[in-house]
Tab-separated table of C-alpha atoms and ligand atoms in Angstrom:
chain	number	residue	atom	x	y	z
A	30	MET	CA	13.942	117.191	-88.250
A	31	ARG	CA	14.129	118.147	-84.602
A	32	ARG	CA	15.245	121.717	-84.011
A	33	PRO	CA	17.787	121.712	-81.170
A	34	ILE	CA	16.885	123.495	-77.945
A	35	LEU	CA	19.519	125.027	-75.711
A	36	ALA	CA	17.933	125.957	-72.406
A	37	GLY	CA	19.483	127.743	-69.446
A	38	ASN	CA	18.205	126.916	-65.979
A	39	TRP	CA	19.341	129.802	-63.827
A	40	LYS	CA	18.033	128.193	-60.636
A	41	MET	CA	17.994	130.629	-57.665
A	42	ASN	CA	20.737	132.916	-58.951
A	43	LEU	CA	21.239	136.566	-59.963
A	44	LEU	CA	19.628	139.842	-58.954
A	45	ARG	CA	17.833	142.352	-61.165
A	46	ARG	CA	20.885	144.196	-62.508
A	47	GLU	CA	22.735	140.955	-63.164
A	48	VAL	CA	19.709	139.612	-65.017
A	49	GLU	CA	19.713	142.703	-67.197
A	50	ARG	CA	23.426	142.442	-67.930
A	51	LEU	CA	23.389	138.726	-68.694
A	52	LEU	CA	20.420	139.053	-71.028
A	53	ASP	CA	21.928	142.027	-72.839
A	54	GLU	CA	25.171	140.122	-73.347
A	55	LEU	CA	23.376	136.965	-74.378
A	56	ARG	CA	21.124	138.745	-76.837
A	57	ALA	CA	24.174	140.126	-78.607
A	58	ALA	CA	26.152	136.890	-78.382
A	59	VAL	CA	23.504	134.682	-80.001
A	60	ALA	CA	22.324	137.189	-82.602
A	61	GLY	CA	21.803	135.548	-85.964
A	62	VAL	CA	21.323	132.029	-84.593
A	63	ALA	CA	18.228	130.814	-86.383
A	64	ASP	CA	18.389	127.042	-86.669
A	65	ARG	CA	18.092	126.316	-82.953
A	66	GLU	CA	15.857	127.404	-80.103
A	67	VAL	CA	17.333	129.300	-77.179
A	68	LEU	CA	15.542	129.471	-73.849
A	69	VAL	CA	16.405	131.099	-70.538
A	70	CYS	CA	14.642	130.190	-67.299
A	71	PRO	CA	15.217	132.911	-64.703
A	72	PRO	CA	13.673	132.871	-61.209
A	73	PHE	CA	9.979	133.914	-60.970
A	74	PRO	CA	10.541	137.574	-59.949
A	75	TYR	CA	12.527	138.289	-63.113
A	76	LEU	CA	10.388	136.546	-65.720
A	77	ALA	CA	8.445	139.630	-66.780
A	78	GLN	CA	11.663	141.668	-66.870
A	79	ALA	CA	13.351	138.989	-68.982
A	80	ALA	CA	10.386	138.800	-71.358
A	81	ALA	CA	10.496	142.587	-71.798
A	82	ILE	CA	14.250	142.657	-72.458
A	83	LEU	CA	13.938	139.772	-74.930
A	84	GLU	CA	10.801	141.025	-76.650
A	85	ALA	CA	12.479	141.654	-79.995
A	86	SER	CA	14.824	138.685	-79.639
A	87	PRO	CA	14.241	135.052	-80.628
A	88	ILE	CA	15.423	133.969	-77.161
A	89	GLN	CA	12.462	132.492	-75.308
A	90	VAL	CA	11.676	132.774	-71.614
A	91	GLY	CA	10.654	129.814	-69.478
A	92	ALA	CA	9.914	129.186	-65.814
A	93	GLN	CA	11.547	126.685	-63.473
A	94	ASP	CA	8.322	125.356	-61.983
A	95	CYS	CA	4.589	126.039	-61.773
A	96	CYS	CA	1.513	125.211	-59.723
A	97	TRP	CA	-0.747	122.227	-60.400
A	98	GLU	CA	-3.831	124.455	-60.472
A	99	LEU	CA	-4.711	127.430	-62.631
A	100	ARG	CA	-5.963	129.681	-59.807
A	101	GLY	CA	-7.179	129.736	-56.245
A	102	ALA	CA	-6.074	129.474	-52.644
A	103	PHE	CA	-2.516	128.230	-53.112
A	104	THR	CA	-0.409	130.678	-51.140
A	105	GLY	CA	3.054	131.117	-52.574
A	106	GLU	CA	2.348	129.185	-55.763
A	107	VAL	CA	2.501	130.513	-59.329
A	108	SER	CA	-0.079	129.505	-61.921
A	109	PRO	CA	1.041	128.389	-65.384
A	110	ALA	CA	-1.583	130.802	-66.721
A	111	MET	CA	0.336	133.645	-65.032
A	112	LEU	CA	3.591	132.421	-66.516
A	113	LYS	CA	2.040	132.388	-69.954
A	114	ASP	CA	0.581	135.811	-69.285
A	115	VAL	CA	4.003	137.356	-68.546
A	116	GLY	CA	5.543	135.891	-71.689
A	117	CYS	CA	6.824	132.407	-70.841
A	118	THR	CA	6.610	129.720	-73.496
A	119	ARG	CA	7.919	126.760	-71.500
A	120	VAL	CA	8.202	125.477	-67.954
A	121	ILE	CA	10.700	123.049	-66.428
A	122	LEU	CA	8.924	120.376	-64.377
A	123	GLY	CA	10.252	117.604	-62.172
A	124	HIS	CA	13.786	118.939	-61.859
A	125	SER	CA	15.747	116.642	-59.570
A	126	GLU	CA	16.382	119.472	-57.116
A	127	ARG	CA	12.622	119.824	-56.655
A	128	ARG	CA	12.154	116.069	-56.437
A	129	GLN	CA	14.924	115.737	-53.839
A	130	LEU	CA	14.835	118.989	-51.862
A	131	LEU	CA	11.100	119.676	-51.992
A	132	GLY	CA	9.756	116.134	-52.045
A	133	GLU	CA	7.979	116.465	-55.386
A	134	THR	CA	6.388	113.177	-56.358
A	135	ASP	CA	5.691	111.846	-59.835
A	136	GLU	CA	1.990	112.390	-59.113
A	137	ARG	CA	2.468	116.060	-58.247
A	138	ILE	CA	4.699	116.564	-61.293
A	139	HIS	CA	2.034	114.935	-63.447
A	140	ALA	CA	-0.617	117.313	-62.076
A	141	LYS	CA	1.646	120.274	-62.832
A	142	LEU	CA	2.283	119.002	-66.344
A	143	ARG	CA	-1.450	118.624	-67.058
A	144	CYS	CA	-2.078	122.108	-65.752
A	145	ALA	CA	0.775	123.613	-67.787
A	146	VAL	CA	-0.553	121.981	-70.954
A	147	LYS	CA	-4.036	123.304	-70.133
A	148	ALA	CA	-2.573	126.815	-69.815
A	149	GLY	CA	-0.790	126.520	-73.170
A	150	LEU	CA	2.682	126.317	-71.650
A	151	ASN	CA	5.055	123.693	-73.080
A	152	PRO	CA	6.537	121.461	-70.378
A	153	ILE	CA	10.130	120.283	-70.149
A	154	LEU	CA	9.776	117.103	-68.095
A	155	CYS	CA	13.011	116.212	-66.285
A	156	VAL	CA	13.853	112.591	-65.579
A	157	GLY	CA	17.015	110.977	-64.291
A	158	GLU	CA	18.536	108.491	-61.926
A	159	THR	CA	20.703	108.991	-58.853
A	160	LEU	CA	24.201	107.521	-58.651
A	161	GLU	CA	22.925	104.844	-56.288
A	162	GLU	CA	20.188	103.864	-58.754
A	163	ARG	CA	22.678	103.717	-61.627
A	164	GLN	CA	25.078	101.586	-59.631
A	165	ALA	CA	22.217	99.239	-58.734
A	166	ASP	CA	21.430	98.923	-62.461
A	167	ARG	CA	18.050	100.581	-61.979
A	168	THR	CA	18.545	103.523	-64.353
A	169	TRP	CA	15.907	102.522	-66.871
A	170	ASP	CA	13.374	101.376	-64.234
A	171	VAL	CA	13.562	104.798	-62.607
A	172	ILE	CA	13.286	106.741	-65.853
A	173	ARG	CA	10.452	104.589	-67.166
A	174	ARG	CA	8.523	105.137	-63.939
A	175	GLN	CA	9.088	108.907	-64.127
A	176	LEU	CA	7.901	108.938	-67.747
A	177	GLU	CA	4.892	106.680	-67.172
A	178	ARG	CA	3.676	108.610	-64.153
A	179	GLY	CA	4.633	112.057	-65.375
A	180	LEU	CA	2.852	111.612	-68.694
A	181	LEU	CA	-0.048	109.510	-67.391
A	182	GLY	CA	-3.186	109.878	-69.481
A	183	LEU	CA	-1.626	112.353	-71.885
A	184	GLU	CA	-2.984	112.044	-75.429
A	185	ALA	CA	-0.644	112.097	-78.432
A	186	ALA	CA	-2.375	115.304	-79.537
A	187	GLU	CA	-1.270	116.994	-76.289
A	188	THR	CA	2.434	116.256	-76.800
A	189	ALA	CA	3.107	118.839	-79.515
A	190	GLY	CA	5.190	121.096	-77.285
A	191	LEU	CA	6.477	118.443	-74.915
A	192	VAL	CA	10.222	118.239	-74.276
A	193	ILE	CA	11.955	115.582	-72.168
A	194	ALA	CA	15.187	116.368	-70.342
A	195	TYR	CA	17.368	113.459	-69.301
A	196	GLU	CA	19.329	114.703	-66.327
A	197	PRO	CA	21.295	112.075	-64.411
A	198	VAL	CA	21.272	113.394	-60.854
A	199	TRP	CA	24.928	112.480	-60.356
A	200	ALA	CA	25.883	114.780	-63.240
A	201	ILE	CA	24.000	117.888	-62.109
A	202	GLY	CA	26.271	120.602	-60.770
A	203	THR	CA	29.065	118.089	-60.184
A	204	GLY	CA	31.252	118.650	-63.227
A	205	GLN	CA	30.866	114.937	-63.908
A	206	THR	CA	29.123	114.879	-67.279
A	207	ALA	CA	27.616	111.674	-68.642
A	208	THR	CA	29.668	110.382	-71.553
A	209	PRO	CA	28.069	110.918	-74.955
A	210	ALA	CA	27.510	107.137	-75.132
A	211	GLN	CA	25.777	107.060	-71.723
A	212	ALA	CA	23.530	109.948	-72.732
A	213	GLN	CA	22.744	108.450	-76.141
A	214	HIS	CA	21.888	105.083	-74.597
A	215	VAL	CA	19.252	106.575	-72.299
A	216	HIS	CA	17.938	109.000	-74.930
A	217	ARG	CA	17.456	106.094	-77.351
A	218	ARG	CA	15.457	104.199	-74.742
A	219	ILE	CA	13.344	107.261	-74.006
A	220	ARG	CA	12.619	107.643	-77.720
A	221	SER	CA	11.630	103.972	-78.003
A	222	TRP	CA	9.367	104.384	-74.991
A	223	LEU	CA	7.760	107.432	-76.635
A	224	GLU	CA	7.166	105.363	-79.759
A	225	LYS	CA	5.386	102.608	-77.846
A	226	ARG	CA	3.390	105.069	-75.778
A	227	PHE	CA	2.445	107.676	-78.407
A	228	GLY	CA	3.453	106.280	-81.806
A	229	PRO	CA	6.268	106.910	-84.295
A	230	GLY	CA	5.293	110.494	-85.160
A	231	VAL	CA	5.557	111.717	-81.566
A	232	SER	CA	8.720	109.691	-80.984
A	233	ALA	CA	10.428	111.164	-84.040
A	234	SER	CA	9.453	114.756	-83.293
A	235	THR	CA	9.868	115.021	-79.501
A	236	ARG	CA	13.034	116.787	-78.432
A	237	ILE	CA	15.075	115.009	-75.746
A	238	LEU	CA	17.595	117.275	-74.005
A	239	TYR	CA	20.589	116.175	-72.000
A	240	GLY	CA	21.356	117.994	-68.735
A	241	GLY	CA	24.194	117.543	-66.271
A	242	SER	CA	27.386	119.636	-66.324
A	243	VAL	CA	27.039	120.620	-69.984
A	244	ASN	CA	29.663	123.231	-70.785
A	245	ALA	CA	31.358	124.953	-73.688
A	246	GLY	CA	33.952	122.179	-73.861
A	247	ASN	CA	31.697	119.123	-73.978
A	248	VAL	CA	28.606	120.355	-75.814
A	249	ASP	CA	29.869	119.431	-79.288
A	250	VAL	CA	30.431	115.747	-78.541
A	251	LEU	CA	27.116	115.437	-76.701
A	252	MET	CA	25.220	117.125	-79.525
A	253	ALA	CA	26.865	114.787	-82.045
A	254	GLU	CA	24.771	111.919	-80.666
A	255	PRO	CA	21.733	111.243	-82.850
A	256	ASP	CA	19.147	111.278	-80.061
A	257	VAL	CA	20.522	114.269	-78.134
A	258	ASP	CA	18.388	117.178	-79.305
A	259	GLY	CA	19.722	119.881	-77.043
A	260	GLY	CA	20.867	120.725	-73.561
A	261	LEU	CA	19.410	121.860	-70.267
A	262	VAL	CA	22.240	123.851	-68.784
A	263	GLY	CA	22.628	125.044	-65.195
A	264	GLY	CA	25.917	126.633	-64.108
A	265	ALA	CA	27.283	127.413	-67.555
A	266	SER	CA	24.104	129.268	-68.529
A	267	LEU	CA	24.964	132.029	-66.034
A	268	ARG	CA	27.950	133.145	-68.123
A	269	ALA	CA	27.023	134.736	-71.453
A	270	ALA	CA	30.166	133.657	-73.309
A	271	ASP	CA	29.846	130.043	-72.158
A	272	PHE	CA	26.143	129.779	-72.870
A	273	ALA	CA	26.584	131.438	-76.264
A	274	ARG	CA	29.235	128.849	-77.160
A	275	ILE	CA	26.845	126.108	-76.062
A	276	VAL	CA	24.127	127.617	-78.237
A	277	ARG	CA	26.598	127.731	-81.123
A	278	PHE	CA	27.597	124.078	-80.716
A	279	GLU	CA	29.147	122.396	-83.704
A	280	ALA	CA	28.191	118.780	-84.225
B	15	LIG	C1	20.393	121.645	-64.193
B	15	LIG	O1	20.225	122.230	-63.148
B	15	LIG	O2	19.404	121.339	-64.868
B	15	LIG	C2	21.757	121.323	-64.604
B	15	LIG	C3	21.924	120.477	-65.580
B	15	LIG	O3	22.794	121.937	-63.931
B	15	LIG	P1	24.364	121.918	-64.327
B	15	LIG	O4	24.451	122.212	-65.794
B	15	LIG	O5	24.988	122.978	-63.493
B	15	LIG	O6	24.856	120.550	-64.026
């Protein structure tokens, strides 16, 4: 059984008081939810604050990125060891906004993933094709490359906390969600790839999240797909009522 994960990627949004309010509302709105994991990923400056507010809550705190080294002369970077130290359990890596806007390569993402694992932080590796790649029938080629390079050299024993997020770039922040069938098709292929690469145990236990305009109105049909194990949610995770409904999906 794979426990669903509902993760909110806040991106570069909210200020301190808004963080406090959203987390207070969210904590109340998801109280009693025990059969699924809930994660919020605020911007770096608010991670420690979020961890403190959520200390007695089952809601986990994650980061949106991390450095590829544990310490040293990397001005402006944040070590996964620091993230762990302030209370994070997970880190999003390879988000398409970082790939596209900041030029992150598969090789850099791989280095970050290795470093996160070394620090004891569970990575959420994002993969996904652009609209152009989908239209050129290259969806699987792109995702396979991102998986192969992102997880290069990883041993099955190191995948215990690994989560994959399938996020078609054309669906992120656009309101144009992938259909449940489109999501399921790619998730199934990712799971088969995991089986070939790591074996049936890892394939059966690894959570694969869908991300791309998930909202309170479409979460149920997406979560009804057998290989969709949760959601990585951007915009809708900034509104407590919407995110709580997503967390309380009915499939
Ligand atoms: C995301 O940023 O990971 C995302 C899926 O955003 P949105 O839900 O707003 O499309």
